[in-house]
Amino acid sequence: CVFTPRNSKDVAAAIPILKQSKTQFAVRGHGHMTVKGAASINDGVLIALTKLNSLSISSDLKVASLTPGRSWLEVYNWIQPYNRVIVGGRYAPVGVSGLLLGGGISYFGGQYGWAANNVINYELVNGNGKIVNVNASSNSDLFWALKGGGSNFGIVTRFDVQTHSGGKVSAGTFEYGTSTVEDALVATESWVSPGGGIDNGKLALSPIYYVDPVSGNRTAIVLGFDAENGRSLRNFSEGAVASTVKERAFADFVAEGAASGQALNIVSNAFHCTSFKASAETVRLINTTVVPEVQKSLAKVPGAQIAFNMQPLSKGWFEAAKKAGGDAIDLDPADGSIIVLNLYTRWSKAADDDKVARWAKNVLQELQDKAKAVGLYYPFIYLNDAAAGEEPFPLYGKGKSLQKMKQIRKKYDPDGVFQDLMPGGFKLGK
């Protein structure tokens, strides 16, 4: 059964029916996770929030109200004429709710923290089917938990978020061929080193390296963002076979990747995540560990494609998050900047699901072991990049957040509706 509510009242009416009949369900906003069952279900009810797609902005343009049925590209195109920006997703097809509930890596993170740190109010349907507002003064403990807590506490039907002034930015994509991919690595190493671009909150980088399992050849693209003047991206011009970097509206930059994002709709794909302390040595360690293992183990897997995205998150990012009121993720600025690795795999046949999953798990373990040996491992898994079986929540706040999150869940969902009847996604556990 697929249920498409028209508004929050429809959602609120559905929860008591599901609860009384003990019917399992799943919730889908616009879609984000690659984890099977996170936004789908067999023998249950799929609550598809597609029709919750309104967008509005306050008279002073400082607060935007977003609903779950929208993609981030739609949001950016809508707000662009107001000369404002919203701290949200980097990739065009990603949905509003999935990104915000998982924390949210953004091009604006160095200035404003996680995307979730910019939410000032959640409209939420709880386990009793009641519509409540969750903010710093009303249900403040739940407000903290929703920032990175995923779908464990209810169904969010509206996000009220801060907007920020946003003129044009210097941004675009650098492309590298097999013969020049080393230039991209060198530039990335420089970026994440002390004094590099990672220390400037108005800059952002998303370097993605591709490995052909058959030939072992590497290529790369680097998405660069500069809210200032673009000079910081010049290092990446060396070796680039093509570049689209120019001064433009932010929405136009995100739209550039829309076509490639839609191309990800294939038979099987998965994210896998781990993290490290940011350094040039870390960039080199990831490359020299992952690349040989791709050709060694996946050359005969039909349709196999491997990419790894080294996502730099700065110390200033975590400082901004705390300044905004904090969150359940609670990373410590004193630990310095980090690199969140998203190892992305896709393949053609479902029969290879287990083989690819084992490969990814083994590679991540090898990486973690090597990193621990040289003091570069960082215990964090970004929820929105996690694979099935990975456990992000026990790592939040250096292990201190999980118990508090469980207590908050028990307070607001004492019957365990979103723990027991909604089996998909990542759970806090009993």
PDB file of N, CA and C in Angstrom, residues 237-275:
ATOM      1  N   SER A 237      43.508  23.882 -11.235  1.00  0.00           N
ATOM      2  CA  SER A 237      43.587  24.062 -12.692  1.00  0.00           C
ATOM      3  C   SER A 237      44.728  23.249 -13.293  1.00  0.00           C
ATOM      4  N   GLU A 238      45.751  22.998 -12.478  1.00  0.00           N
ATOM      5  CA  GLU A 238      46.905  22.230 -12.946  1.00  0.00           C
ATOM      6  C   GLU A 238      46.473  20.805 -13.263  1.00  0.00           C
ATOM      7  N   GLY A 239      46.604  20.417 -14.522  1.00  0.00           N
ATOM      8  CA  GLY A 239      46.283  19.057 -14.915  1.00  0.00           C
ATOM      9  C   GLY A 239      44.832  18.828 -15.295  1.00  0.00           C
ATOM     10  N   ALA A 240      43.948  19.763 -14.996  1.00  0.00           N
ATOM     11  CA  ALA A 240      42.545  19.578 -15.334  1.00  0.00           C
ATOM     12  C   ALA A 240      42.357  19.602 -16.845  1.00  0.00           C
ATOM     13  N   VAL A 241      41.660  18.610 -17.382  1.00  0.00           N
ATOM     14  CA  VAL A 241      41.416  18.564 -18.824  1.00  0.00           C
ATOM     15  C   VAL A 241      40.210  19.419 -19.201  1.00  0.00           C
ATOM     16  N   ALA A 242      39.410  19.784 -18.197  1.00  0.00           N
ATOM     17  CA  ALA A 242      38.265  20.662 -18.427  1.00  0.00           C
ATOM     18  C   ALA A 242      37.893  21.322 -17.110  1.00  0.00           C
ATOM     19  N   SER A 243      37.327  22.512 -17.199  1.00  0.00           N
ATOM     20  CA  SER A 243      36.887  23.221 -15.999  1.00  0.00           C
ATOM     21  C   SER A 243      35.668  24.076 -16.337  1.00  0.00           C
ATOM     22  N   THR A 244      34.685  24.053 -15.438  1.00  0.00           N
ATOM     23  CA  THR A 244      33.498  24.897 -15.618  1.00  0.00           C
ATOM     24  C   THR A 244      33.446  25.998 -14.567  1.00  0.00           C
ATOM     25  N   VAL A 245      34.534  26.182 -13.823  1.00  0.00           N
ATOM     26  CA  VAL A 245      34.543  27.157 -12.737  1.00  0.00           C
ATOM     27  C   VAL A 245      34.346  28.564 -13.283  1.00  0.00           C
ATOM     28  N   LYS A 246      33.392  29.265 -12.721  1.00  0.00           N
ATOM     29  CA  LYS A 246      33.104  30.641 -13.118  1.00  0.00           C
ATOM     30  C   LYS A 246      32.244  31.288 -12.039  1.00  0.00           C
ATOM     31  N   GLU A 247      32.064  32.579 -12.141  1.00  0.00           N
ATOM     32  CA  GLU A 247      31.173  33.274 -11.232  1.00  0.00           C
ATOM     33  C   GLU A 247      29.737  33.024 -11.681  1.00  0.00           C
ATOM     34  N   ARG A 248      28.896  32.608 -10.728  1.00  0.00           N
ATOM     35  CA  ARG A 248      27.539  32.217 -11.091  1.00  0.00           C
ATOM     36  C   ARG A 248      26.651  32.212  -9.863  1.00  0.00           C
ATOM     37  N   ALA A 249      25.361  32.073 -10.065  1.00  0.00           N
ATOM     38  CA  ALA A 249      24.435  31.891  -8.952  1.00  0.00           C
ATOM     39  C   ALA A 249      24.616  30.484  -8.389  1.00  0.00           C
ATOM     40  N   PHE A 250      24.425  30.341  -7.089  1.00  0.00           N
ATOM     41  CA  PHE A 250      24.643  29.047  -6.454  1.00  0.00           C
ATOM     42  C   PHE A 250      23.760  27.967  -7.060  1.00  0.00           C
ATOM     43  N   ALA A 251      22.511  28.283  -7.339  1.00  0.00           N
ATOM     44  CA  ALA A 251      21.599  27.286  -7.915  1.00  0.00           C
ATOM     45  C   ALA A 251      22.110  26.763  -9.246  1.00  0.00           C
ATOM     46  N   ASP A 252      22.741  27.631 -10.024  1.00  0.00           N
ATOM     47  CA  ASP A 252      23.281  27.205 -11.319  1.00  0.00           C
ATOM     48  C   ASP A 252      24.420  26.199 -11.145  1.00  0.00           C
ATOM     49  N   PHE A 253      25.225  26.410 -10.115  1.00  0.00           N
ATOM     50  CA  PHE A 253      26.311  25.480  -9.817  1.00  0.00           C
ATOM     51  C   PHE A 253      25.761  24.106  -9.475  1.00  0.00           C
ATOM     52  N   VAL A 254      24.747  24.044  -8.614  1.00  0.00           N
ATOM     53  CA  VAL A 254      24.159  22.759  -8.230  1.00  0.00           C
ATOM     54  C   VAL A 254      23.486  22.088  -9.428  1.00  0.00           C
ATOM     55  N   ALA A 255      22.844  22.873 -10.257  1.00  0.00           N
ATOM     56  CA  ALA A 255      22.158  22.321 -11.435  1.00  0.00           C
ATOM     57  C   ALA A 255      23.125  21.634 -12.393  1.00  0.00           C
ATOM     58  N   GLU A 256      24.376  22.071 -12.382  1.00  0.00           N
ATOM     59  CA  GLU A 256      25.378  21.501 -13.294  1.00  0.00           C
ATOM     60  C   GLU A 256      25.526  19.996 -13.104  1.00  0.00           C
ATOM     61  N   GLY A 257      25.366  19.536 -11.871  1.00  0.00           N
ATOM     62  CA  GLY A 257      25.523  18.115 -11.602  1.00  0.00           C
ATOM     63  C   GLY A 257      24.242  17.321 -11.663  1.00  0.00           C
ATOM     64  N   ALA A 258      23.136  17.956 -12.078  1.00  0.00           N
ATOM     65  CA  ALA A 258      21.837  17.286 -12.051  1.00  0.00           C
ATOM     66  C   ALA A 258      21.800  16.059 -12.956  1.00  0.00           C
ATOM     67  N   ALA A 259      22.346  16.178 -14.158  1.00  0.00           N
ATOM     68  CA  ALA A 259      22.274  15.066 -15.103  1.00  0.00           C
ATOM     69  C   ALA A 259      23.026  13.853 -14.596  1.00  0.00           C
ATOM     70  N   SER A 260      24.236  14.064 -14.063  1.00  0.00           N
ATOM     71  CA  SER A 260      25.019  12.940 -13.552  1.00  0.00           C
ATOM     72  C   SER A 260      24.369  12.335 -12.326  1.00  0.00           C
ATOM     73  N   GLY A 261      23.722  13.160 -11.508  1.00  0.00           N
ATOM     74  CA  GLY A 261      23.040  12.648 -10.330  1.00  0.00           C
ATOM     75  C   GLY A 261      21.902  11.733 -10.697  1.00  0.00           C
ATOM     76  N   GLN A 262      21.120  12.095 -11.724  1.00  0.00           N
ATOM     77  CA  GLN A 262      19.998  11.264 -12.125  1.00  0.00           C
ATOM     78  C   GLN A 262      20.470   9.950 -12.720  1.00  0.00           C
ATOM     79  N   ALA A 263      21.695   9.927 -13.238  1.00  0.00           N
ATOM     80  CA  ALA A 263      22.212   8.715 -13.870  1.00  0.00           C
ATOM     81  C   ALA A 263      22.500   7.604 -12.872  1.00  0.00           C
ATOM     82  N   LEU A 264      22.391   7.897 -11.575  1.00  0.00           N
ATOM     83  CA  LEU A 264      22.701   6.893 -10.567  1.00  0.00           C
ATOM     84  C   LEU A 264      21.591   5.869 -10.392  1.00  0.00           C
ATOM     85  N   ASN A 265      20.475   6.015 -11.116  1.00  0.00           N
ATOM     86  CA  ASN A 265      19.366   5.076 -10.980  1.00  0.00           C
ATOM     87  C   ASN A 265      19.673   3.793 -11.757  1.00  0.00           C
ATOM     88  N   ILE A 266      20.457   2.921 -11.137  1.00  0.00           N
ATOM     89  CA  ILE A 266      20.835   1.671 -11.771  1.00  0.00           C
ATOM     90  C   ILE A 266      20.404   0.538 -10.867  1.00  0.00           C
ATOM     91  N   VAL A 267      20.782  -0.704 -11.216  1.00  0.00           N
ATOM     92  CA  VAL A 267      20.272  -1.865 -10.483  1.00  0.00           C
ATOM     93  C   VAL A 267      20.687  -1.847  -9.025  1.00  0.00           C
ATOM     94  N   SER A 268      21.962  -1.701  -8.754  1.00  0.00           N
ATOM     95  CA  SER A 268      22.444  -1.784  -7.372  1.00  0.00           C
ATOM     96  C   SER A 268      23.498  -0.720  -7.122  1.00  0.00           C
ATOM     97  N   ASN A 269      23.402  -0.051  -5.985  1.00  0.00           N
ATOM     98  CA  ASN A 269      24.444   0.882  -5.589  1.00  0.00           C
ATOM     99  C   ASN A 269      24.410   1.033  -4.085  1.00  0.00           C
ATOM    100  N   ALA A 270      25.531   1.445  -3.508  1.00  0.00           N
ATOM    101  CA  ALA A 270      25.609   1.567  -2.053  1.00  0.00           C
ATOM    102  C   ALA A 270      26.686   2.562  -1.659  1.00  0.00           C
ATOM    103  N   PHE A 271      26.442   3.237  -0.544  1.00  0.00           N
ATOM    104  CA  PHE A 271      27.446   4.067   0.112  1.00  0.00           C
ATOM    105  C   PHE A 271      28.088   3.266   1.234  1.00  0.00           C
ATOM    106  N   HIS A 272      29.311   3.633   1.580  1.00  0.00           N
ATOM    107  CA  HIS A 272      30.017   3.074   2.732  1.00  0.00           C
ATOM    108  C   HIS A 272      30.841   4.221   3.314  1.00  0.00           C
ATOM    109  N   CYS A 273      30.930   4.299   4.631  1.00  0.00           N
ATOM    110  CA  CYS A 273      31.510   5.503   5.218  1.00  0.00           C
ATOM    111  C   CYS A 273      32.467   5.217   6.370  1.00  0.00           C
ATOM    112  N   THR A 274      33.503   6.020   6.449  1.00  0.00           N
ATOM    113  CA  THR A 274      34.381   6.079   7.613  1.00  0.00           C
ATOM    114  C   THR A 274      35.059   7.452   7.581  1.00  0.00           C
ATOM    115  N   SER A 275      35.825   7.772   8.625  1.00  0.00           N
ATOM    116  CA  SER A 275      36.416   9.106   8.695  1.00  0.00           C
ATOM    117  C   SER A 275      37.849   9.064   9.207  1.00  0.00           C
TER     118      SER A 275
END
